[in-house]
Short mmCIF file of C-alpha atoms in Angstrom, two decimals:
data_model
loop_
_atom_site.label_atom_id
_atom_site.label_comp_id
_atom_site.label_asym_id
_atom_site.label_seq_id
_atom_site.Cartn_x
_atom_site.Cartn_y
_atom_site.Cartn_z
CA UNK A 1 16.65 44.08 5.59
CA UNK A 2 19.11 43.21 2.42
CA UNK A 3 17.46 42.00 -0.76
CA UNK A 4 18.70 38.81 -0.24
CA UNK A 5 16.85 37.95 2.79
CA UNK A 6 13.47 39.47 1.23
CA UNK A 7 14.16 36.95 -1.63
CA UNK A 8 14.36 34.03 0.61
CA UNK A 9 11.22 35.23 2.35
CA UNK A 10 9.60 35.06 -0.92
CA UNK A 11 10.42 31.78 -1.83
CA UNK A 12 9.52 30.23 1.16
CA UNK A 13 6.42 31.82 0.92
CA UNK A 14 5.89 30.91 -2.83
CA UNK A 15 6.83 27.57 -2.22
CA UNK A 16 5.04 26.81 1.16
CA UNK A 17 1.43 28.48 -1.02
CA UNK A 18 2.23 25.80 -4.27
CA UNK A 19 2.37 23.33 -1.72
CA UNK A 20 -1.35 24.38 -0.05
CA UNK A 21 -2.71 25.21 -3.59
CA UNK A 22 -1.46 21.74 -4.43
CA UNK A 23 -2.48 19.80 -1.89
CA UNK A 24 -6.30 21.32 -1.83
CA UNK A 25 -6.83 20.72 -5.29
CA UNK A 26 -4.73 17.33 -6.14
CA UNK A 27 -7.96 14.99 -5.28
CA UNK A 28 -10.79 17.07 -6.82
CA UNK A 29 -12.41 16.31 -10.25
CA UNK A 30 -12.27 20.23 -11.00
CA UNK A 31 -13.45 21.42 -13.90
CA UNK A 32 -13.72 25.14 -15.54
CA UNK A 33 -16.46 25.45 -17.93
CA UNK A 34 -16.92 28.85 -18.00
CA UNK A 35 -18.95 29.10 -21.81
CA UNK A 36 -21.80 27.98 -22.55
CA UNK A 37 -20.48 25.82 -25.50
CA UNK A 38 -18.41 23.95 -22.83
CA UNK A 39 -21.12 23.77 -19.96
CA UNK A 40 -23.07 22.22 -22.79
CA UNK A 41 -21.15 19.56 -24.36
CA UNK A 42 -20.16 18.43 -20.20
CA UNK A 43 -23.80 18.36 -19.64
CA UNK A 44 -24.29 16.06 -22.51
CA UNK A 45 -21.11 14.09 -21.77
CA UNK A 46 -21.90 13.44 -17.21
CA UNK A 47 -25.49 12.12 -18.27
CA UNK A 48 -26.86 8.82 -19.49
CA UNK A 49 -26.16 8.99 -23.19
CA UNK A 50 -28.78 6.91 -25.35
CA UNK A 51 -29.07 6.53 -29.30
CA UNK A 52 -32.31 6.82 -31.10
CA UNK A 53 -33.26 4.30 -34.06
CA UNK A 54 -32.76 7.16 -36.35
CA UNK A 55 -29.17 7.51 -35.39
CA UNK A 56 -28.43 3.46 -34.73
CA UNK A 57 -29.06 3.36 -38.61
CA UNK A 58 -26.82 5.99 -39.38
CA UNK A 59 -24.38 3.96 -36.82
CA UNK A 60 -24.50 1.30 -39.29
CA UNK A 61 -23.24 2.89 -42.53
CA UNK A 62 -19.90 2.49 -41.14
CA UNK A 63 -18.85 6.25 -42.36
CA UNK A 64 -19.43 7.25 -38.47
CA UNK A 65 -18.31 5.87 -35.73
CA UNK A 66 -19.28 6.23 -32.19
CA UNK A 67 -15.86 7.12 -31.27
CA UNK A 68 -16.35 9.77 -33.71
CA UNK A 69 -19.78 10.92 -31.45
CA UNK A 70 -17.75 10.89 -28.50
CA UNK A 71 -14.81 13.35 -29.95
CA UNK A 72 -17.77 15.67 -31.23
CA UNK A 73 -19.32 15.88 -27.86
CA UNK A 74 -16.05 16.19 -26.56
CA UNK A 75 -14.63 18.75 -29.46
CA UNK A 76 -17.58 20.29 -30.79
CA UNK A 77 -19.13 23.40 -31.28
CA UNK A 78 -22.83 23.68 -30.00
CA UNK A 79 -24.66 26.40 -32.65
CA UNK A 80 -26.87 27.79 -30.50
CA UNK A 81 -28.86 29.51 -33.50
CA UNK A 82 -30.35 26.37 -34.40
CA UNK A 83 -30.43 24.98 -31.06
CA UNK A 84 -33.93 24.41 -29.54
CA UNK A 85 -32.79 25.82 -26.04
CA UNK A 86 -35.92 28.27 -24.94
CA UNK A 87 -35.60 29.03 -20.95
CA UNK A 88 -37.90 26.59 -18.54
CA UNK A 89 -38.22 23.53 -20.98
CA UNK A 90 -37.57 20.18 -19.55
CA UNK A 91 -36.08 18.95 -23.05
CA UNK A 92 -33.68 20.99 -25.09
CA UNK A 93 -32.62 19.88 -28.43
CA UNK A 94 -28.74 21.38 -29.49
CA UNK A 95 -26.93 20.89 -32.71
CA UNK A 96 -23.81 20.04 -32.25
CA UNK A 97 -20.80 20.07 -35.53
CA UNK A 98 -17.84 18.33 -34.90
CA UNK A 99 -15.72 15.89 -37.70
CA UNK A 100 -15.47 12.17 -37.63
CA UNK A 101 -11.28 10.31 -37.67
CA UNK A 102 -11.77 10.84 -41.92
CA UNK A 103 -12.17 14.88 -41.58
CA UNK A 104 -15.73 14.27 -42.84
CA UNK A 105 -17.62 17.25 -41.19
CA UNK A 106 -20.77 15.71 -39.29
CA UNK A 107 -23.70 17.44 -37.11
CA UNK A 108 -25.26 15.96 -34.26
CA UNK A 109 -28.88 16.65 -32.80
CA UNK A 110 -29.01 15.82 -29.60
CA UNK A 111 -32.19 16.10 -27.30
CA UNK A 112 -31.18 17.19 -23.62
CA UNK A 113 -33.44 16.00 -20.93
CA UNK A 114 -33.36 15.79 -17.37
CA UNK A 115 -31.87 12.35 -16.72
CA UNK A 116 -30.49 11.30 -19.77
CA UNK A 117 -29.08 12.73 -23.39
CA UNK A 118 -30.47 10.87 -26.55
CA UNK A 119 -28.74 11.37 -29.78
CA UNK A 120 -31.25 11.73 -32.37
CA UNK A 121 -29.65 12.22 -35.71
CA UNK A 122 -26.18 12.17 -37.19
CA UNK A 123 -25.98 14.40 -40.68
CA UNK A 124 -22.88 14.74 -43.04
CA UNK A 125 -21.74 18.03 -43.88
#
């Protein structure tokens, strides 16, 4: 068998496996958080995200938006040293640094429960 036809064999099987790969994955909502910083801040992000009076005040400074909560949760990194995340607790309570549209460098504490995610506090940096 020449080169040429192994080539062509290869393409068509290339092309005919991009098509199956394609088509099995096109209509999923697939997602690869393989870290724990990631698995984290999707966690936080899929569940019912509420806002404690503590961090409604800070709201209303204006230096922080909740855009800017949103990016951080998004963007941020989870420091899991001062994180409250001890095995076989129902709530967990992360701290979460991130930056708001101005650069200002904010941290987030954010308690984890089972059904929902509660923002508790909002510090600048």
């Amino acid at each position: 068998m020449k080169f040429v036809q192994r080539f062509s064999y290869y393409l068509i099987g290339l092309v005919l496996g991009c098509f199956v790969v394609a088509l099995v994955f096109s209509g999923k909502d697939t997602r690869c958080n393989y870290f724990p910083n990631a698995r984290v801040l999707n966690d936080l992000r899929n569940k019912p995200f509420e806002y404690s009076a503590k961090a409604t005040q800070v709201l209303n400074e204006k230096w922080v938006t909740i855009a800017d909560v949103k990016n951080t949760l998004e963007f941020g990194d989870v420091d899991f040293d001062k994180s409250d995340t001890e095995f076989g607790k129902k709530t967990k309570l992360y701290v979460i640094e991130g930056k708001t549209a101005q650069n200002v460098a904010i941290i987030l504490t954010v308690k984890n429960e089972e059904g929902k995610a509660t923002l508790e506090n909002i510090i600048k940096k």
